[in-house]
Amino acid sequence: MAHASVDTDMTLEQMGIAAKSSAKVLRKLSTAEKNDALEKMAEALEAQQDFILNENMKDLMHSKEAEYPEAMVERLTLNQERIQGMANGLRQIAGLPDPTAVSKGEWVNGDGLRITRRSVPLGVIGIIYESRPNVTVDATALCLKAGNSVILRGGKEAINSNKALIQALKSGLEGSSVPADSIQLITDPSRELAAKFMKFNAGLDCLIPRGGGSLIQTVLDNATVPVIETGTGNCHLYIHEQADLAMAKSILINGKTQRPSVCNALETLLIDESIADTALPILSEALAEKGVLIHGDETVCARLKDAVPATEADYHAEYLANEIAVKIVADYETAVSHIEKYSSGHSDAIVTTSYTHAQDFLDDIDSAAVYVNASTRFTDGEMFGFGGEIGISTQKLHARGPMGLEALTSYKYVILGSGQIKA
Amino acid sequence: MAHASVDTDMTLEQMGIAAKSSAKVLRKLSTAEKNDALEKMAEALEAQQDFILNENMKDLMHSKEAEYPEAMVERLTLNQERIQGMANGLRQIAGLPDPTAVSKGEWVNGDGLRITRRSVPLGVIGIIYESRPNVTVDATALCLKAGNSVILRGGKEAINSNKALIQALKSGLEGSSVPADSIQLITDPSRELAAKFMKFNAGLDCLIPRGGGSLIQTVLDNATVPVIETGTGNCHLYIHEQADLAMAKSILINGKTQRPSVCNALETLLIDESIADTALPILSEALAEKGVLIHGDETVCARLKDAVPATEADYHAEYLANEIAVKIVADYETAVSHIEKYSSGHSDAIVTTSYTHAQDFLDDIDSAAVYVNASTRFTDGEMFGFGGEIGISTQKLHARGPMGLEALTSYKYVILGSGQIKA
């Protein structure tokens, strides 16, 4: 089988030029042409499955030799089902509405100029990520669907897998209208090149880091390219004094234990003092049944023999594991102050039957997603109905919360005149 | 007369805490309460005019001692008319729609969750600018109207004027619902504090530089706070082979000479070769009449005795003066390539009677504002109908082109449930 090859000799500047020149072609393609390319990419992944799995095996062998943590090896592992999942993901993205085919407004100004705010692709998007090969396919598909070229810089642990995946995707593009140069993969694993990538303003319109807290912090500290910060999630659940405790228990257990390793999982439980006598036993027992370790404040530790004392660090912690901080709060205001102080601005929830406190909570909590009587686990592009997600933004510029295709677009003003000059 | 004083002893951290705590109050105020504060601020400017002019005189005396350029002294100068202009500007902003009182969408997802994308203020906005005291008032008013606190860092040349203006504005707030701490002025003129300000992620939700190219570059190079890049304008006018030359002349002269010192003024004229024999004499004569120096390519210099040869630097130049680069281009594609290479992505225009070339130009030129048959001088929040403008963005994230009040807002997702958990 012939494969489009990944050119490992290209400099970053050359990649930038190739990506930018492809972006000019891409932004003029029809929705049908982009969708056709996504379908062909899906077929290529399916057809080249054996090749991809062979290359993935090389990464897995290296990772075992290097004694990487089991969780990392698990994330790195591809199999037939996961590759099929990637292909299905491509077809799902093909089925989504084209975000550049949407009106953002048109009006005629006082001088008779017809002004349109036209939705356009961002241009060239940089993605910097860790060892999940599925990001390689997902991010590429979302960028292309929105009419953008993409330059990918994945973790060195996944380099063979990523090269194989990109080779397959590029071979799929060969029969399509999307230029193969729309996709660029950085194969040089050095930190020097990563640092250069973060300052590659000449070649990138924006940079999106996807991964853990330290990757994101490094990008924030070093990038000069405009960055969309994606999410660390220190998420809170506050059980108000007027609350349905069965609902509280169900939302707590779902938020903490359904998938503890993700950013929208709960990390801290706040219980109103006035209902602590009733609520704490019910909630702590449910947590214990699921094997969740409780880091409690003084009151909690006095009442629960299995709880360990919570330190300041626990309230800041994103455990991403079967652990939770539990604190008894004096009242609504104390709960809000705690969340204000410690929340990462991702997702926070209240359980209450009080109309006033529900409305106040929605106003008072300055996070990307604020919930009344529902699990924080819903903060997700797919759950929100966006069909896909490039990440969850915890910053306030450009995009906030789950970012779908729209977050990968910008706009420009198109002004139609008949000779108007400024008076 | 009693004046609210500007506390010059506050540290940046203290200002951040005060601004953030005011932002919590601000974001819950009604439109009427914010408008009332703007009106009271306008009245305070009028009432304290003599005090402001006295303080401005100190800056003017320093600037004359320091032999600052005349243009800078001119920008720094306040008089009765200018202060009245500022007060009128405040009232105009009070009259604009509240950008946080706008729906950004609401839907019910598959799980029955009601999801609202609620428009909210950004929070605390940093503004870093040069010596125009009017920015102090404009920027503050726009930030407050959108529900944000503001931390200002103006040029040291204007420090006495800025202190007086902020003192007046704060005294106006005293009788209003807007906390006086919503406005913070950095009075320490050191570069060290400016550098700290650019990295003040704990206190700022975004940073907007307003001023010349070197200020903006310094901010881009050093800031870790999310920045909205505002505009250097290397704007182009292309006279297509099918063009109404009378219209071309009028748009050229308006774009270049109506106000050469601003970012939406023209800097380069491209003339299609096929009409150069007719067009060049007409256009160059009109430029000469207005005293504009032509930096021409070889052909232009061969034909015009007063033209000086254009170098590569001229095509990159933002003259902001009575000078223009003029180049004869072989065809439409060459014109587009030139603009792609040299444009700062601000505003570019074509004059043409060809439907096809007009549409192609709108697609091909990747700038914030793309014009057919109109002057680039219209790229302006007021001209676009936004009522005011915090700057003109030449980046693609968050906001592009003239930024009105909407650019000073973000959104959050508000999710109303009835006990939903993720399956």
Short mmCIF file of N, CA and C in Angstrom, two decimals, chain A residues 24 27-28 107 109 111 113 115 117-118 120-123 205-206 220-221 223-224 226-228 247 250-251 254 258 340 359-375 377-378 380 383-386 395-402 406 409-423, chain B residues 24 27-28 107 109 111 113 115 117-118 120-123 205-206 220-221 223-224 226-228 247 250-251 254 258 264 340 359-375 377-378 380 383-386 395-402 406 409-423:
data_model
loop_
_atom_site.label_atom_id
_atom_site.label_comp_id
_atom_site.label_asym_id
_atom_site.label_seq_id
_atom_site.Cartn_x
_atom_site.Cartn_y
_atom_site.Cartn_z
N LYS A 24 -5.11 29.08 2.58
CA LYS A 24 -5.75 29.95 1.58
C LYS A 24 -6.68 29.14 0.68
N ARG A 27 -9.87 27.77 2.98
CA ARG A 27 -10.94 28.68 3.39
C ARG A 27 -11.94 28.96 2.28
N LYS A 28 -11.58 28.56 1.05
CA LYS A 28 -12.51 28.76 -0.07
C LYS A 28 -13.26 27.49 -0.44
N TRP A 107 -25.48 44.75 8.26
CA TRP A 107 -26.27 45.97 8.42
C TRP A 107 -25.75 47.03 7.46
N ASN A 109 -24.67 51.00 7.35
CA ASN A 109 -24.38 52.09 8.29
C ASN A 109 -24.93 53.42 7.77
N ASP A 111 -23.64 55.84 6.39
CA ASP A 111 -23.12 56.31 5.10
C ASP A 111 -23.56 55.44 3.94
N LEU A 113 -22.93 52.23 3.68
CA LEU A 113 -22.04 51.08 3.48
C LEU A 113 -22.73 49.82 3.98
N ILE A 115 -22.26 46.50 5.63
CA ILE A 115 -21.21 45.88 6.45
C ILE A 115 -21.65 44.48 6.86
N ARG A 117 -20.44 41.00 8.94
CA ARG A 117 -19.47 40.34 9.80
C ARG A 117 -19.44 38.90 9.31
N ARG A 118 -18.45 38.59 8.52
CA ARG A 118 -18.40 37.28 7.86
C ARG A 118 -17.58 36.29 8.69
N VAL A 120 -15.14 33.43 9.31
CA VAL A 120 -14.00 32.89 8.55
C VAL A 120 -13.16 31.97 9.44
N PRO A 121 -12.41 31.07 8.83
CA PRO A 121 -11.51 30.23 9.64
C PRO A 121 -10.45 31.10 10.34
N LEU A 122 -9.85 30.57 11.42
CA LEU A 122 -8.76 31.30 12.07
C LEU A 122 -7.54 31.37 11.17
N GLY A 123 -7.26 30.29 10.42
CA GLY A 123 -6.09 30.26 9.54
C GLY A 123 -5.25 29.03 9.81
N ASP A 205 -1.91 31.33 13.87
CA ASP A 205 -2.92 32.31 14.28
C ASP A 205 -3.36 32.07 15.72
N CYS A 206 -3.23 30.84 16.18
CA CYS A 206 -3.47 30.58 17.60
C CYS A 206 -2.89 29.24 18.00
N LEU A 220 1.42 28.79 28.72
CA LEU A 220 1.01 30.13 29.15
C LEU A 220 2.22 31.01 29.46
N ASP A 221 3.23 30.40 30.08
CA ASP A 221 4.40 31.17 30.48
C ASP A 221 5.28 31.56 29.29
N ALA A 223 4.45 31.19 25.60
CA ALA A 223 3.93 31.49 24.27
C ALA A 223 3.80 32.99 24.03
N THR A 224 4.12 33.41 22.81
CA THR A 224 3.77 34.77 22.37
C THR A 224 2.62 34.69 21.36
N PRO A 226 -1.11 33.91 20.31
CA PRO A 226 -2.33 33.91 21.13
C PRO A 226 -2.74 32.47 21.50
N VAL A 227 -2.97 32.25 22.80
CA VAL A 227 -3.24 30.92 23.32
C VAL A 227 -4.69 30.82 23.78
N ILE A 228 -5.32 29.67 23.54
CA ILE A 228 -6.58 29.40 24.23
C ILE A 228 -6.27 28.40 25.33
N MET A 247 -31.17 13.54 45.61
CA MET A 247 -30.60 14.15 44.41
C MET A 247 -29.14 14.53 44.65
N SER A 250 -26.94 11.47 44.45
CA SER A 250 -26.80 10.98 43.08
C SER A 250 -25.86 11.88 42.27
N ILE A 251 -25.98 13.19 42.43
CA ILE A 251 -25.12 14.13 41.69
C ILE A 251 -23.68 14.06 42.20
N ASN A 254 -22.12 10.67 40.95
CA ASN A 254 -21.86 10.77 39.51
C ASN A 254 -20.67 11.68 39.24
N GLN A 258 -17.96 8.68 38.46
CA GLN A 258 -18.28 8.08 37.17
C GLN A 258 -17.05 7.99 36.29
N GLU A 340 -15.15 30.80 45.14
CA GLU A 340 -14.42 31.92 44.53
C GLU A 340 -12.92 31.78 44.73
N GLN A 359 -30.72 31.23 41.69
CA GLN A 359 -30.43 32.39 40.82
C GLN A 359 -29.17 33.11 41.30
N ASP A 360 -29.03 33.26 42.60
CA ASP A 360 -27.84 33.94 43.12
C ASP A 360 -26.57 33.17 42.76
N PHE A 361 -26.63 31.85 42.90
CA PHE A 361 -25.45 31.03 42.61
C PHE A 361 -25.01 31.22 41.15
N LEU A 362 -25.98 31.24 40.25
CA LEU A 362 -25.67 31.42 38.82
C LEU A 362 -24.98 32.76 38.57
N ASP A 363 -25.38 33.78 39.32
CA ASP A 363 -24.74 35.10 39.21
C ASP A 363 -23.39 35.14 39.92
N ASP A 364 -23.35 34.54 41.11
CA ASP A 364 -22.18 34.73 41.98
C ASP A 364 -20.96 33.94 41.53
N ILE A 365 -21.19 32.79 40.94
CA ILE A 365 -20.05 31.93 40.61
C ILE A 365 -19.53 32.27 39.22
N ASP A 366 -18.27 32.66 39.17
CA ASP A 366 -17.66 33.14 37.92
C ASP A 366 -16.89 32.00 37.25
N SER A 367 -17.61 30.96 36.85
CA SER A 367 -16.97 29.82 36.20
C SER A 367 -17.57 29.61 34.81
N ALA A 368 -16.86 28.83 33.99
CA ALA A 368 -17.31 28.61 32.61
C ALA A 368 -18.68 27.94 32.58
N ALA A 369 -18.91 26.98 33.52
CA ALA A 369 -20.20 26.30 33.57
C ALA A 369 -20.69 26.31 35.02
N VAL A 370 -21.88 26.81 35.23
CA VAL A 370 -22.45 26.87 36.57
C VAL A 370 -23.78 26.12 36.57
N TYR A 371 -23.89 25.13 37.46
CA TYR A 371 -25.01 24.20 37.46
C TYR A 371 -25.93 24.37 38.65
N VAL A 372 -27.22 24.21 38.41
CA VAL A 372 -28.18 24.01 39.49
C VAL A 372 -28.76 22.61 39.31
N ASN A 373 -28.64 21.79 40.34
CA ASN A 373 -29.26 20.46 40.36
C ASN A 373 -28.89 19.56 39.18
N ALA A 374 -27.61 19.55 38.82
CA ALA A 374 -27.15 18.61 37.79
C ALA A 374 -25.67 18.35 38.00
N SER A 375 -25.19 17.27 37.42
CA SER A 375 -23.80 16.84 37.59
C SER A 375 -22.86 17.69 36.73
N ARG A 377 -20.38 16.67 35.39
CA ARG A 377 -19.85 15.81 34.33
C ARG A 377 -20.42 16.17 32.94
N PHE A 378 -21.44 17.02 32.90
CA PHE A 378 -22.02 17.40 31.61
C PHE A 378 -21.21 18.47 30.87
N ASP A 380 -19.01 19.39 28.56
CA ASP A 380 -18.42 18.57 27.52
C ASP A 380 -19.10 18.97 26.20
N MET A 383 -21.95 16.59 25.16
CA MET A 383 -23.12 16.69 26.05
C MET A 383 -23.88 18.01 25.82
N PHE A 384 -23.12 19.06 25.49
CA PHE A 384 -23.75 20.37 25.26
C PHE A 384 -24.43 20.42 23.88
N GLY A 385 -24.14 19.41 23.06
CA GLY A 385 -24.77 19.38 21.74
C GLY A 385 -23.93 20.00 20.64
N PHE A 386 -22.61 20.18 20.89
CA PHE A 386 -21.74 20.76 19.87
C PHE A 386 -21.21 19.69 18.91
N GLN A 395 -10.42 30.19 30.20
CA GLN A 395 -10.16 31.62 30.15
C GLN A 395 -11.41 32.30 29.62
N LYS A 396 -11.40 33.61 29.61
CA LYS A 396 -12.62 34.33 29.23
C LYS A 396 -12.57 34.94 27.84
N LEU A 397 -11.37 35.08 27.27
CA LEU A 397 -11.29 35.64 25.92
C LEU A 397 -11.60 34.59 24.88
N HIS A 398 -12.26 35.01 23.82
CA HIS A 398 -12.55 34.21 22.62
C HIS A 398 -13.58 33.12 22.85
N ALA A 399 -13.28 32.19 23.75
CA ALA A 399 -14.20 31.07 23.96
C ALA A 399 -14.10 30.66 25.41
N ARG A 400 -15.22 30.24 25.98
CA ARG A 400 -15.25 29.82 27.38
C ARG A 400 -16.03 28.51 27.46
N GLY A 401 -15.57 27.61 28.32
CA GLY A 401 -16.25 26.32 28.45
C GLY A 401 -15.95 25.42 27.25
N PRO A 402 -16.81 24.42 27.02
CA PRO A 402 -16.55 23.48 25.93
C PRO A 402 -16.47 24.22 24.58
N GLU A 406 -17.17 26.31 16.37
CA GLU A 406 -17.25 27.77 16.32
C GLU A 406 -16.00 28.43 16.93
N THR A 409 -13.12 29.44 14.65
CA THR A 409 -13.34 30.45 13.62
C THR A 409 -13.11 31.85 14.17
N SER A 410 -12.93 32.78 13.25
CA SER A 410 -12.90 34.20 13.58
C SER A 410 -13.94 34.86 12.66
N TYR A 411 -13.85 36.15 12.49
CA TYR A 411 -14.70 36.81 11.51
C TYR A 411 -13.90 37.95 10.90
N LYS A 412 -14.37 38.41 9.76
CA LYS A 412 -13.81 39.65 9.23
C LYS A 412 -14.97 40.52 8.78
N TYR A 413 -14.71 41.82 8.67
CA TYR A 413 -15.74 42.72 8.19
C TYR A 413 -15.55 42.91 6.70
N VAL A 414 -16.64 42.69 5.97
CA VAL A 414 -16.67 42.87 4.54
C VAL A 414 -17.52 44.12 4.31
N ILE A 415 -16.98 45.11 3.61
CA ILE A 415 -17.69 46.38 3.47
C ILE A 415 -17.88 46.71 2.00
N LEU A 416 -19.15 46.78 1.58
CA LEU A 416 -19.47 47.05 0.18
C LEU A 416 -19.91 48.51 0.05
N GLY A 417 -19.17 49.25 -0.77
CA GLY A 417 -19.48 50.66 -0.94
C GLY A 417 -19.81 51.02 -2.37
N SER A 418 -20.09 52.30 -2.58
CA SER A 418 -20.29 52.82 -3.93
C SER A 418 -19.57 54.15 -4.02
N GLY A 419 -18.35 54.15 -3.49
CA GLY A 419 -17.53 55.35 -3.56
C GLY A 419 -17.51 56.19 -2.29
N GLN A 420 -18.03 55.66 -1.19
CA GLN A 420 -18.11 56.46 0.05
C GLN A 420 -16.72 56.89 0.57
N ILE A 421 -16.64 58.13 0.99
CA ILE A 421 -15.44 58.61 1.69
C ILE A 421 -15.88 59.21 3.01
N LYS A 422 -14.91 59.30 3.95
CA LYS A 422 -15.26 59.80 5.28
C LYS A 422 -15.29 61.32 5.29
N ALA A 423 -16.36 61.85 5.82
CA ALA A 423 -16.52 63.31 5.82
C ALA A 423 -15.57 63.96 6.81
N LYS B 24 -17.28 42.20 41.23
CA LYS B 24 -18.39 41.34 41.69
C LYS B 24 -19.67 42.16 41.89
N ARG B 27 -20.95 43.51 38.18
CA ARG B 27 -21.60 42.62 37.23
C ARG B 27 -23.06 42.35 37.58
N LYS B 28 -23.47 42.75 38.78
CA LYS B 28 -24.87 42.56 39.16
C LYS B 28 -25.70 43.85 39.04
N TRP B 107 -30.77 26.61 24.87
CA TRP B 107 -31.33 25.39 24.29
C TRP B 107 -31.48 24.33 25.38
N ASN B 109 -30.67 20.33 26.08
CA ASN B 109 -29.90 19.24 25.48
C ASN B 109 -30.66 17.92 25.60
N ASP B 111 -30.43 15.50 27.48
CA ASP B 111 -30.75 15.04 28.84
C ASP B 111 -31.77 15.93 29.54
N LEU B 113 -31.38 19.13 30.09
CA LEU B 113 -30.76 20.27 30.77
C LEU B 113 -31.03 21.54 29.96
N ILE B 115 -29.67 24.84 28.87
CA ILE B 115 -28.34 25.46 28.82
C ILE B 115 -28.46 26.85 28.22
N ARG B 117 -26.23 30.31 27.21
CA ARG B 117 -24.94 30.97 27.07
C ARG B 117 -25.19 32.42 27.49
N ARG B 118 -24.84 32.72 28.72
CA ARG B 118 -25.17 34.03 29.27
C ARG B 118 -24.02 35.02 29.08
N VAL B 120 -21.65 37.85 29.97
CA VAL B 120 -21.15 38.38 31.25
C VAL B 120 -19.95 39.30 30.99
N PRO B 121 -19.67 40.20 31.93
CA PRO B 121 -18.46 41.03 31.78
C PRO B 121 -17.21 40.15 31.82
N LEU B 122 -16.09 40.68 31.30
CA LEU B 122 -14.83 39.94 31.38
C LEU B 122 -14.33 39.88 32.82
N GLY B 123 -14.54 40.95 33.57
CA GLY B 123 -14.09 40.98 34.97
C GLY B 123 -13.24 42.21 35.22
N ASP B 205 -8.19 39.89 33.82
CA ASP B 205 -8.78 38.92 32.91
C ASP B 205 -8.31 39.16 31.48
N CYS B 206 -7.94 40.38 31.17
CA CYS B 206 -7.32 40.64 29.87
C CYS B 206 -6.63 41.98 29.89
N LEU B 220 3.06 42.38 23.56
CA LEU B 220 2.97 41.04 22.98
C LEU B 220 4.14 40.16 23.41
N ASP B 221 5.32 40.76 23.48
CA ASP B 221 6.51 39.98 23.83
C ASP B 221 6.54 39.60 25.30
N ALA B 223 3.74 39.96 27.85
CA ALA B 223 2.55 39.67 28.64
C ALA B 223 2.29 38.18 28.77
N THR B 224 1.87 37.75 29.94
CA THR B 224 1.32 36.40 30.10
C THR B 224 -0.20 36.48 30.27
N PRO B 226 -3.85 37.27 28.99
CA PRO B 226 -4.38 37.28 27.63
C PRO B 226 -4.50 38.72 27.09
N VAL B 227 -3.94 38.94 25.90
CA VAL B 227 -3.86 40.28 25.32
C VAL B 227 -4.79 40.38 24.11
N ILE B 228 -5.43 41.53 23.95
CA ILE B 228 -6.07 41.82 22.67
C ILE B 228 -5.17 42.80 21.95
N MET B 247 -13.78 57.88 -8.83
CA MET B 247 -14.01 57.27 -7.52
C MET B 247 -12.67 56.87 -6.88
N SER B 250 -10.99 59.91 -5.43
CA SER B 250 -11.65 60.40 -4.22
C SER B 250 -11.35 59.50 -3.01
N ILE B 251 -11.38 58.17 -3.23
CA ILE B 251 -11.10 57.23 -2.14
C ILE B 251 -9.64 57.30 -1.71
N ASN B 254 -9.07 60.67 0.23
CA ASN B 254 -9.70 60.55 1.55
C ASN B 254 -8.88 59.64 2.45
N GLN B 258 -7.10 62.63 4.66
CA GLN B 258 -8.10 63.22 5.54
C GLN B 258 -7.60 63.29 6.97
N ASN B 264 -6.19 53.75 10.28
CA ASN B 264 -6.95 53.34 9.09
C ASN B 264 -6.65 54.21 7.87
N GLU B 340 -1.05 40.48 0.69
CA GLU B 340 -0.80 39.35 1.60
C GLU B 340 0.54 39.49 2.31
N GLN B 359 -15.76 40.17 -5.46
CA GLN B 359 -16.02 39.00 -4.60
C GLN B 359 -14.73 38.28 -4.25
N ASP B 360 -13.86 38.12 -5.25
CA ASP B 360 -12.59 37.43 -5.00
C ASP B 360 -11.76 38.19 -3.97
N PHE B 361 -11.72 39.51 -4.10
CA PHE B 361 -10.93 40.33 -3.18
C PHE B 361 -11.41 40.13 -1.74
N LEU B 362 -12.73 40.10 -1.57
CA LEU B 362 -13.30 39.92 -0.22
C LEU B 362 -12.88 38.58 0.38
N ASP B 363 -12.78 37.56 -0.48
CA ASP B 363 -12.32 36.23 -0.03
C ASP B 363 -10.81 36.18 0.17
N ASP B 364 -10.08 36.78 -0.77
CA ASP B 364 -8.63 36.59 -0.81
C ASP B 364 -7.89 37.38 0.26
N ILE B 365 -8.41 38.53 0.63
CA ILE B 365 -7.66 39.38 1.56
C ILE B 365 -8.05 39.03 2.99
N ASP B 366 -7.05 38.62 3.75
CA ASP B 366 -7.27 38.14 5.12
C ASP B 366 -7.03 39.27 6.11
N SER B 367 -7.85 40.32 6.03
CA SER B 367 -7.69 41.46 6.93
C SER B 367 -8.97 41.67 7.72
N ALA B 368 -8.87 42.45 8.80
CA ALA B 368 -10.03 42.67 9.67
C ALA B 368 -11.17 43.35 8.90
N ALA B 369 -10.81 44.30 8.03
CA ALA B 369 -11.83 44.99 7.24
C ALA B 369 -11.39 44.99 5.79
N VAL B 370 -12.25 44.50 4.91
CA VAL B 370 -11.94 44.44 3.49
C VAL B 370 -13.02 45.22 2.74
N TYR B 371 -12.58 46.19 1.96
CA TYR B 371 -13.50 47.14 1.32
C TYR B 371 -13.57 46.98 -0.19
N VAL B 372 -14.76 47.14 -0.74
CA VAL B 372 -14.93 47.36 -2.17
C VAL B 372 -15.50 48.77 -2.34
N ASN B 373 -14.79 49.58 -3.10
CA ASN B 373 -15.28 50.92 -3.47
C ASN B 373 -15.67 51.81 -2.28
N ALA B 374 -14.82 51.80 -1.26
CA ALA B 374 -15.04 52.73 -0.15
C ALA B 374 -13.70 52.99 0.53
N SER B 375 -13.65 54.07 1.28
CA SER B 375 -12.43 54.50 1.94
C SER B 375 -12.14 53.64 3.18
N ARG B 377 -10.89 54.63 5.71
CA ARG B 377 -11.08 55.48 6.89
C ARG B 377 -12.32 55.13 7.69
N PHE B 378 -13.18 54.28 7.11
CA PHE B 378 -14.40 53.89 7.83
C PHE B 378 -14.17 52.82 8.90
N ASP B 380 -13.70 51.88 12.05
CA ASP B 380 -13.83 52.70 13.26
C ASP B 380 -15.14 52.30 13.92
N MET B 383 -18.05 54.71 13.15
CA MET B 383 -18.50 54.60 11.75
C MET B 383 -19.26 53.30 11.50
N PHE B 384 -18.83 52.23 12.19
CA PHE B 384 -19.48 50.93 12.01
C PHE B 384 -20.83 50.88 12.75
N GLY B 385 -21.08 51.88 13.58
CA GLY B 385 -22.35 51.90 14.30
C GLY B 385 -22.28 51.29 15.69
N PHE B 386 -21.06 51.11 16.23
CA PHE B 386 -20.93 50.52 17.57
C PHE B 386 -21.05 51.59 18.67
N GLN B 395 -5.79 41.03 15.58
CA GLN B 395 -5.60 39.59 15.77
C GLN B 395 -6.94 38.92 15.48
N LYS B 396 -6.94 37.61 15.49
CA LYS B 396 -8.16 36.90 15.10
C LYS B 396 -8.92 36.30 16.27
N LEU B 397 -8.27 36.15 17.42
CA LEU B 397 -8.98 35.58 18.58
C LEU B 397 -9.84 36.64 19.25
N HIS B 398 -10.98 36.21 19.75
CA HIS B 398 -11.89 37.02 20.56
C HIS B 398 -12.60 38.11 19.77
N ALA B 399 -11.84 39.04 19.21
CA ALA B 399 -12.46 40.17 18.52
C ALA B 399 -11.54 40.58 17.39
N ARG B 400 -12.13 41.00 16.29
CA ARG B 400 -11.35 41.43 15.13
C ARG B 400 -11.95 42.74 14.63
N GLY B 401 -11.07 43.64 14.20
CA GLY B 401 -11.54 44.92 13.70
C GLY B 401 -11.97 45.83 14.84
N PRO B 402 -12.82 46.83 14.54
CA PRO B 402 -13.23 47.77 15.58
C PRO B 402 -13.93 47.03 16.71
N GLU B 406 -19.24 44.95 23.03
CA GLU B 406 -19.34 43.49 23.02
C GLU B 406 -17.98 42.83 23.24
N THR B 409 -16.91 41.82 26.77
CA THR B 409 -17.70 40.81 27.48
C THR B 409 -17.19 39.41 27.16
N SER B 410 -17.57 38.48 28.00
CA SER B 410 -17.36 37.06 27.76
C SER B 410 -18.75 36.41 27.92
N TYR B 411 -18.78 35.12 28.11
CA TYR B 411 -20.04 34.46 28.42
C TYR B 411 -19.75 33.33 29.37
N LYS B 412 -20.80 32.87 30.05
CA LYS B 412 -20.65 31.63 30.81
C LYS B 412 -21.86 30.76 30.50
N TYR B 413 -21.71 29.48 30.73
CA TYR B 413 -22.84 28.58 30.54
C TYR B 413 -23.55 28.40 31.86
N VAL B 414 -24.86 28.63 31.83
CA VAL B 414 -25.71 28.46 32.99
C VAL B 414 -26.55 27.22 32.69
N ILE B 415 -26.52 26.22 33.57
CA ILE B 415 -27.19 24.96 33.28
C ILE B 415 -28.20 24.65 34.38
N LEU B 416 -29.47 24.59 33.99
CA LEU B 416 -30.54 24.32 34.94
C LEU B 416 -30.99 22.87 34.81
N GLY B 417 -30.87 22.13 35.91
CA GLY B 417 -31.23 20.71 35.88
C GLY B 417 -32.33 20.38 36.86
N SER B 418 -32.68 19.11 36.85
CA SER B 418 -33.64 18.60 37.83
C SER B 418 -33.11 17.26 38.33
N GLY B 419 -31.79 17.24 38.61
CA GLY B 419 -31.17 16.04 39.14
C GLY B 419 -30.43 15.20 38.12
N GLN B 420 -30.22 15.72 36.90
CA GLN B 420 -29.56 14.92 35.86
C GLN B 420 -28.14 14.50 36.25
N ILE B 421 -27.83 13.23 35.94
CA ILE B 421 -26.46 12.75 36.06
C ILE B 421 -26.05 12.13 34.73
N LYS B 422 -24.74 12.03 34.51
CA LYS B 422 -24.25 11.54 33.22
C LYS B 422 -24.28 10.01 33.21
N ALA B 423 -24.84 9.48 32.16
CA ALA B 423 -24.99 8.01 32.05
C ALA B 423 -23.64 7.35 31.81
#
